[in-house]
Each structure stands twice: as C-alpha cells, then as structure tokens.
Short mmCIF file of C-alpha atoms in Angstrom, two decimals:
data_model
loop_
_atom_site.label_atom_id
_atom_site.label_comp_id
_atom_site.label_asym_id
_atom_site.label_seq_id
_atom_site.Cartn_x
_atom_site.Cartn_y
_atom_site.Cartn_z
CA MET A 1 248.91 273.48 20.83
CA ASN A 2 249.23 274.90 17.33
CA PRO A 3 246.20 275.49 15.03
CA ASP A 4 246.74 272.26 13.07
CA GLU A 5 246.90 270.16 16.25
CA LYS A 6 243.80 271.84 17.64
CA SER A 7 241.91 271.30 14.39
CA LYS A 8 242.84 267.64 14.43
CA THR A 9 241.73 267.32 18.06
CA LEU A 10 238.40 269.04 17.37
CA SER A 11 237.68 266.77 14.41
CA SER A 12 238.17 263.74 16.66
CA ILE A 13 235.51 264.88 19.14
CA THR A 14 232.34 262.82 18.82
CA LEU A 15 229.04 264.47 19.75
CA SER A 16 225.80 262.66 20.50
CA PRO A 17 222.88 263.07 18.07
CA GLU A 18 220.94 264.99 20.75
CA THR A 19 223.61 267.70 20.91
CA THR A 20 223.80 268.20 17.14
CA GLU A 21 220.13 267.95 16.17
CA ASN A 22 218.99 270.87 13.94
CA LEU A 23 222.47 272.47 14.06
CA ASN A 24 224.45 273.52 10.99
CA GLU A 25 228.15 272.77 10.45
CA SER A 26 229.24 276.13 11.84
CA GLN A 27 227.23 275.64 15.04
CA ILE A 28 228.53 272.09 15.46
CA GLY A 29 232.04 273.50 15.13
CA VAL A 30 231.37 275.93 18.00
CA VAL A 31 230.00 273.09 20.16
CA LYS A 32 233.17 271.06 19.59
CA GLU A 33 235.37 274.05 20.42
CA VAL A 34 233.52 274.66 23.70
CA VAL A 35 233.59 270.94 24.60
CA PHE A 36 237.35 270.93 24.02
CA GLU A 37 237.96 274.06 26.11
CA VAL A 38 235.71 273.00 28.98
CA ASN A 39 237.26 269.53 29.18
CA ASN A 40 240.72 271.04 29.08
CA ASN A 41 239.84 273.60 31.76
CA CYS A 42 238.34 270.92 34.01
CA ARG A 43 241.57 268.96 33.73
CA MET A 44 243.56 272.10 34.48
CA MET A 45 241.40 272.88 37.54
CA GLY A 46 242.14 269.49 39.06
CA MET A 47 245.80 269.73 38.13
CA MET A 48 246.07 273.16 39.81
CA ILE A 49 244.58 271.81 43.04
CA ARG A 50 246.94 268.85 43.08
CA SER A 51 249.99 270.92 42.16
CA THR A 52 249.26 273.73 44.64
CA SER A 53 248.68 271.22 47.41
CA TYR A 54 251.99 269.51 46.69
CA GLU A 55 254.00 272.75 46.43
CA LEU A 56 252.72 274.11 49.73
CA VAL A 57 253.51 270.85 51.51
CA ARG A 58 256.98 270.86 49.91
CA LEU A 59 257.60 274.36 51.24
CA ARG A 60 256.32 273.55 54.71
CA ASP A 61 258.41 270.38 54.96
CA THR A 62 261.54 272.01 53.54
CA ILE A 63 261.58 274.90 56.02
CA LYS A 64 260.60 273.13 59.20
CA LYS A 65 260.06 276.18 61.38
CA ASP A 66 256.57 276.49 62.85
CA ARG A 67 256.77 280.20 63.58
CA TRP A 68 258.06 280.95 60.08
CA TRP A 69 255.29 278.83 58.52
CA THR A 70 252.63 280.68 60.50
CA LYS A 71 254.05 284.03 59.40
CA PHE A 72 254.17 282.86 55.78
CA MET A 73 250.50 281.77 55.84
CA ASP A 74 249.46 285.17 57.21
CA SER A 75 251.81 287.22 55.03
CA GLY A 76 249.65 287.51 51.91
CA THR A 77 252.61 286.41 49.80
CA VAL A 78 250.28 284.01 47.99
CA PRO A 79 246.58 284.83 47.31
CA LEU A 80 245.33 282.28 49.82
CA SER A 81 244.11 282.62 53.40
CA ARG A 82 245.66 280.67 56.25
CA ARG A 83 242.66 278.32 56.29
CA GLN A 84 242.92 277.67 52.54
CA ILE A 85 246.63 276.90 52.85
CA GLN A 86 246.00 274.54 55.76
CA ASP A 87 243.23 272.76 53.82
CA LEU A 88 245.44 272.42 50.74
CA CYS A 89 248.30 270.99 52.79
CA LYS A 90 246.03 268.53 54.52
CA SER A 91 244.47 267.57 51.17
CA TRP A 92 247.82 266.23 50.03
CA GLU A 93 247.44 263.31 52.45
CA PHE A 94 244.57 262.16 50.23
CA LEU A 95 245.82 263.39 46.87
CA LYS A 96 249.29 261.82 47.02
CA ASP A 97 247.82 258.30 46.92
CA SER A 98 244.59 259.04 45.06
CA GLU A 99 243.78 257.28 41.80
CA LEU A 100 241.57 260.16 40.69
CA SER A 101 242.59 261.95 37.52
CA ASP A 102 243.03 265.72 37.35
CA LYS A 103 239.75 265.97 35.44
CA GLU A 104 237.88 263.98 38.10
CA LEU A 105 239.29 266.18 40.88
CA GLN A 106 237.72 269.38 39.55
CA GLY A 107 234.34 268.45 41.06
CA VAL A 108 235.67 268.23 44.63
CA GLY A 109 236.22 271.26 46.87
CA VAL A 110 239.46 271.74 48.80
CA ARG A 111 237.67 271.63 52.17
CA THR A 112 236.13 268.27 51.19
CA LEU A 113 239.53 266.96 50.08
CA SER A 114 240.93 268.09 53.42
CA LYS A 115 238.27 266.12 55.29
CA LEU A 116 238.85 263.10 53.07
CA SER A 117 242.46 263.09 54.24
CA SER A 118 241.26 262.36 57.77
CA SER A 119 238.78 259.66 56.75
CA SER A 120 239.17 255.90 56.85
CA LYS A 121 240.51 253.80 53.99
CA GLU A 122 237.03 252.42 53.34
CA THR A 123 235.50 255.91 53.26
CA ARG A 124 238.15 257.07 50.78
CA LYS A 125 237.42 254.07 48.57
CA LYS A 126 233.66 254.73 48.56
CA SER A 127 234.22 258.46 48.04
CA THR A 128 236.48 257.84 45.05
CA LYS A 129 233.82 255.62 43.51
CA MET A 130 231.13 258.27 44.04
CA ILE A 131 233.34 261.05 42.61
CA ARG A 132 233.84 259.00 39.47
CA SER A 133 230.16 258.18 39.11
CA GLN A 134 228.55 261.56 39.80
CA GLY A 135 231.31 264.10 39.07
CA VAL A 136 230.53 266.50 41.91
CA PHE A 137 231.35 265.42 45.47
CA THR A 138 230.55 267.61 48.48
CA GLN A 139 230.98 267.53 52.25
CA LYS A 140 227.36 266.37 52.45
CA ASP A 141 228.22 263.34 50.29
CA LEU A 142 231.18 262.56 52.52
CA ASP A 143 228.98 262.90 55.59
CA MET A 144 226.51 260.42 54.08
CA ILE A 145 229.24 257.86 53.47
CA GLU A 146 230.68 258.23 56.98
CA LYS A 147 227.22 257.74 58.50
CA GLY A 148 226.47 254.75 56.31
CA ILE A 149 223.54 256.44 54.57
CA VAL A 150 222.87 254.94 51.16
CA ASP A 151 220.71 257.62 49.55
CA LYS A 152 220.13 261.38 49.75
CA ASP A 153 216.46 261.07 50.74
CA THR A 154 217.48 259.19 53.87
CA TYR A 155 220.13 261.81 54.55
CA LYS A 156 217.59 264.63 54.20
CA GLU A 157 215.20 262.88 56.58
CA LEU A 158 217.94 262.30 59.15
CA THR A 159 219.07 265.94 58.88
CA LYS A 160 215.46 267.10 59.33
CA LYS A 161 215.06 265.01 62.48
CA ASN A 162 218.38 266.27 63.87
CA ASN A 163 217.32 269.89 63.28
CA GLN A 164 213.96 269.23 64.94
CA SER A 165 215.75 267.71 67.92
CA LYS A 166 218.03 270.76 68.20
CA MET A 167 215.05 273.13 68.08
CA ARG A 168 213.23 271.05 70.70
CA ASN A 169 216.24 271.12 73.01
CA GLN A 170 216.59 274.89 72.59
CA ARG A 171 212.89 275.33 73.39
CA LEU A 172 213.30 273.06 76.39
CA MET A 173 216.16 275.16 77.77
CA LEU A 174 214.14 278.33 77.28
CA LEU A 175 211.11 276.90 79.08
CA GLU A 176 213.26 275.69 81.96
CA GLU A 177 214.76 279.17 82.30
CA GLN A 178 211.31 280.78 82.24
CA ASN A 179 210.08 278.26 84.78
CA THR A 180 212.97 279.05 87.13
CA ASN A 181 212.37 282.81 86.82
CA LEU A 182 208.65 282.45 87.51
CA LYS A 183 209.26 280.33 90.57
CA LYS A 184 211.75 282.91 91.83
CA ARG A 185 209.22 285.72 91.34
CA ASN A 186 206.55 283.59 93.00
CA THR A 187 208.76 283.11 96.05
CA GLU A 188 209.50 286.86 96.22
CA LEU A 189 205.78 287.64 96.23
CA LEU A 190 205.07 285.09 98.93
CA ASN A 191 207.83 286.54 101.09
CA LYS A 192 206.45 290.04 100.59
CA TRP A 193 202.94 288.81 101.36
CA ASN A 194 204.09 287.16 104.60
CA LEU A 195 206.12 290.27 105.58
CA ASP A 196 203.15 292.57 105.03
CA GLN A 197 200.86 290.26 106.99
CA SER A 198 203.27 290.05 109.92
CA SER A 199 203.59 293.82 110.11
CA GLU A 200 199.81 294.20 109.94
CA LYS A 201 200.25 297.05 107.49
CA ILE A 202 198.71 295.33 104.52
CA SER A 203 195.52 296.79 103.12
CA GLN A 204 192.70 294.67 101.77
CA LYS A 205 193.40 295.92 98.23
CA HIS A 206 197.13 295.23 98.55
CA PHE A 207 196.35 291.74 99.83
CA GLN A 208 194.02 291.02 96.90
CA ASP A 209 196.57 292.34 94.37
CA LEU A 210 199.34 290.14 95.75
CA LYS A 211 197.02 287.16 95.88
CA LYS A 212 195.91 287.69 92.29
CA GLU A 213 199.51 288.06 91.02
CA ASN A 214 200.60 284.99 92.94
CA GLU A 215 197.76 282.90 91.53
CA GLY A 216 198.64 284.08 88.03
CA LEU A 217 202.27 283.13 88.47
CA GLN A 218 201.30 279.75 89.85
CA LYS A 219 199.22 279.13 86.72
CA GLN A 220 202.10 280.17 84.47
CA VAL A 221 204.44 277.83 86.34
CA SER A 222 201.92 275.01 85.97
CA ASP A 223 201.52 275.68 82.24
CA LEU A 224 205.29 275.78 81.71
CA GLU A 225 205.78 272.53 83.62
CA GLN A 226 203.13 270.92 81.40
CA GLN A 227 204.95 272.16 78.28
CA LEU A 228 208.20 270.79 79.65
CA ASP A 229 206.57 267.40 80.22
CA ASP A 230 205.19 267.39 76.68
CA LEU A 231 208.60 268.25 75.21
CA LEU A 232 210.34 265.55 77.23
CA LYS A 233 207.79 262.95 76.11
CA SER A 234 208.32 263.87 72.46
CA LYS A 235 212.10 263.37 72.59
#
C-alpha cells in the first residue's frame, strides 16, 4: 500500500467519541494509524494460521509416506514442533469449511482449532457463533459448549466440584493405604505377642509395651475407618 492509499484508508476510519475525547488532531491521527495496523495484523494472524494449516496438509497428502512425514516433523526444517504441526494439520478439517474470516480466526488458538476439528457439527456451529460474538475463544469455551453449559459461572462451579471430588478420591486412597498398613502392623504385633507368650520368655514390661502399642494401633485403625466412612458419605 502506497502512502496515498494508506492516507485515504486512515481518513475513512471512524472513531467513537469516547476514543477521541480531549485529543488533538495529531493524537487522533496516531490512534487511527494504530487501529489500522492492529486490524491489519489481526487479519494477517488469522490468514497465517489458515495458510500454514493448508500448506502442511498439502505437503503431507502429496508425499504419502508415513516414515518420511514423521522425519520431516522432527527435522526442524520449519520452526514448529511435531505437536504444533499435527495440530495445524488437524485444524484444517475445521478451517477448510469454516465461515470465519481471517480476522475472526486470530482469537482462536491452534490447539483449540484442532479440537474443534473433532467436534460435532452442532458444536462447531455454536463455537463459530461464540467466536464471532466474543472475539477470543479458548479450550475452556469449547469444553463449556460440549458439556452444554450456558454460562461461565456454571462452568466454574462444575470445575470446582470436579476438583473437590478428585481431592476427596485421592484422600480416600491415601486413607485406605494407611489403614491397610496399620492393620498389617497390628497383625505383626499380635503374632509377636502370641509367640512371646508361648515361649514364656516375655517380661511384664515387654508385655505392657506390646499391649500399649497394639491398643494405639487399634485406635488409629478405628479413627481411619471413621474418616473413610465420612469421606464415602460425602461423595
């Protein structure tokens, strides 16, 4: 774009009163220049994603040799990791039929586009609508749509409950392991106690020490079993 074309384009940009309040002509000119560049860059970002996705798929489908493709992805010939290349290739399944403009695409990550390619037609339709309405679209947004969640507060609450459930299950596994170990130790002490009694070599102090340790372990086992019951009831 030559200077005259750019000047004409900048003069056609309309700014809202809020963005020009208390600004002089020079400052308004800078605002218009930045608005032009940012909009152009956003369009370019989306265009680069779409173009790169297409070109990689074209290469993969032209040279249909799996071993060669794997070597190419790991070669460092292009500044992309194997995972990035795979995501870009998969993204094409969504991009090739998408109605989204290059500018609208800039707010969507490649990993999200990759996941969209595996989603249902209805999910793609709802996702496209959300991308157009809010600009930025993440994997969390896609997850919400797939789970039928209508707002982010509901999503946050569901995520919180899922995390609490995971923590509870982890705690439950730990308590069960501790319970098993305590019962094993309890059995070992009882066997030792019975062996010492049968050999009639146990002293009164030894007997009292074993008895005390056994009673303590029994209490710990009882407490752990109570905690397990409480955890199971809260699930």
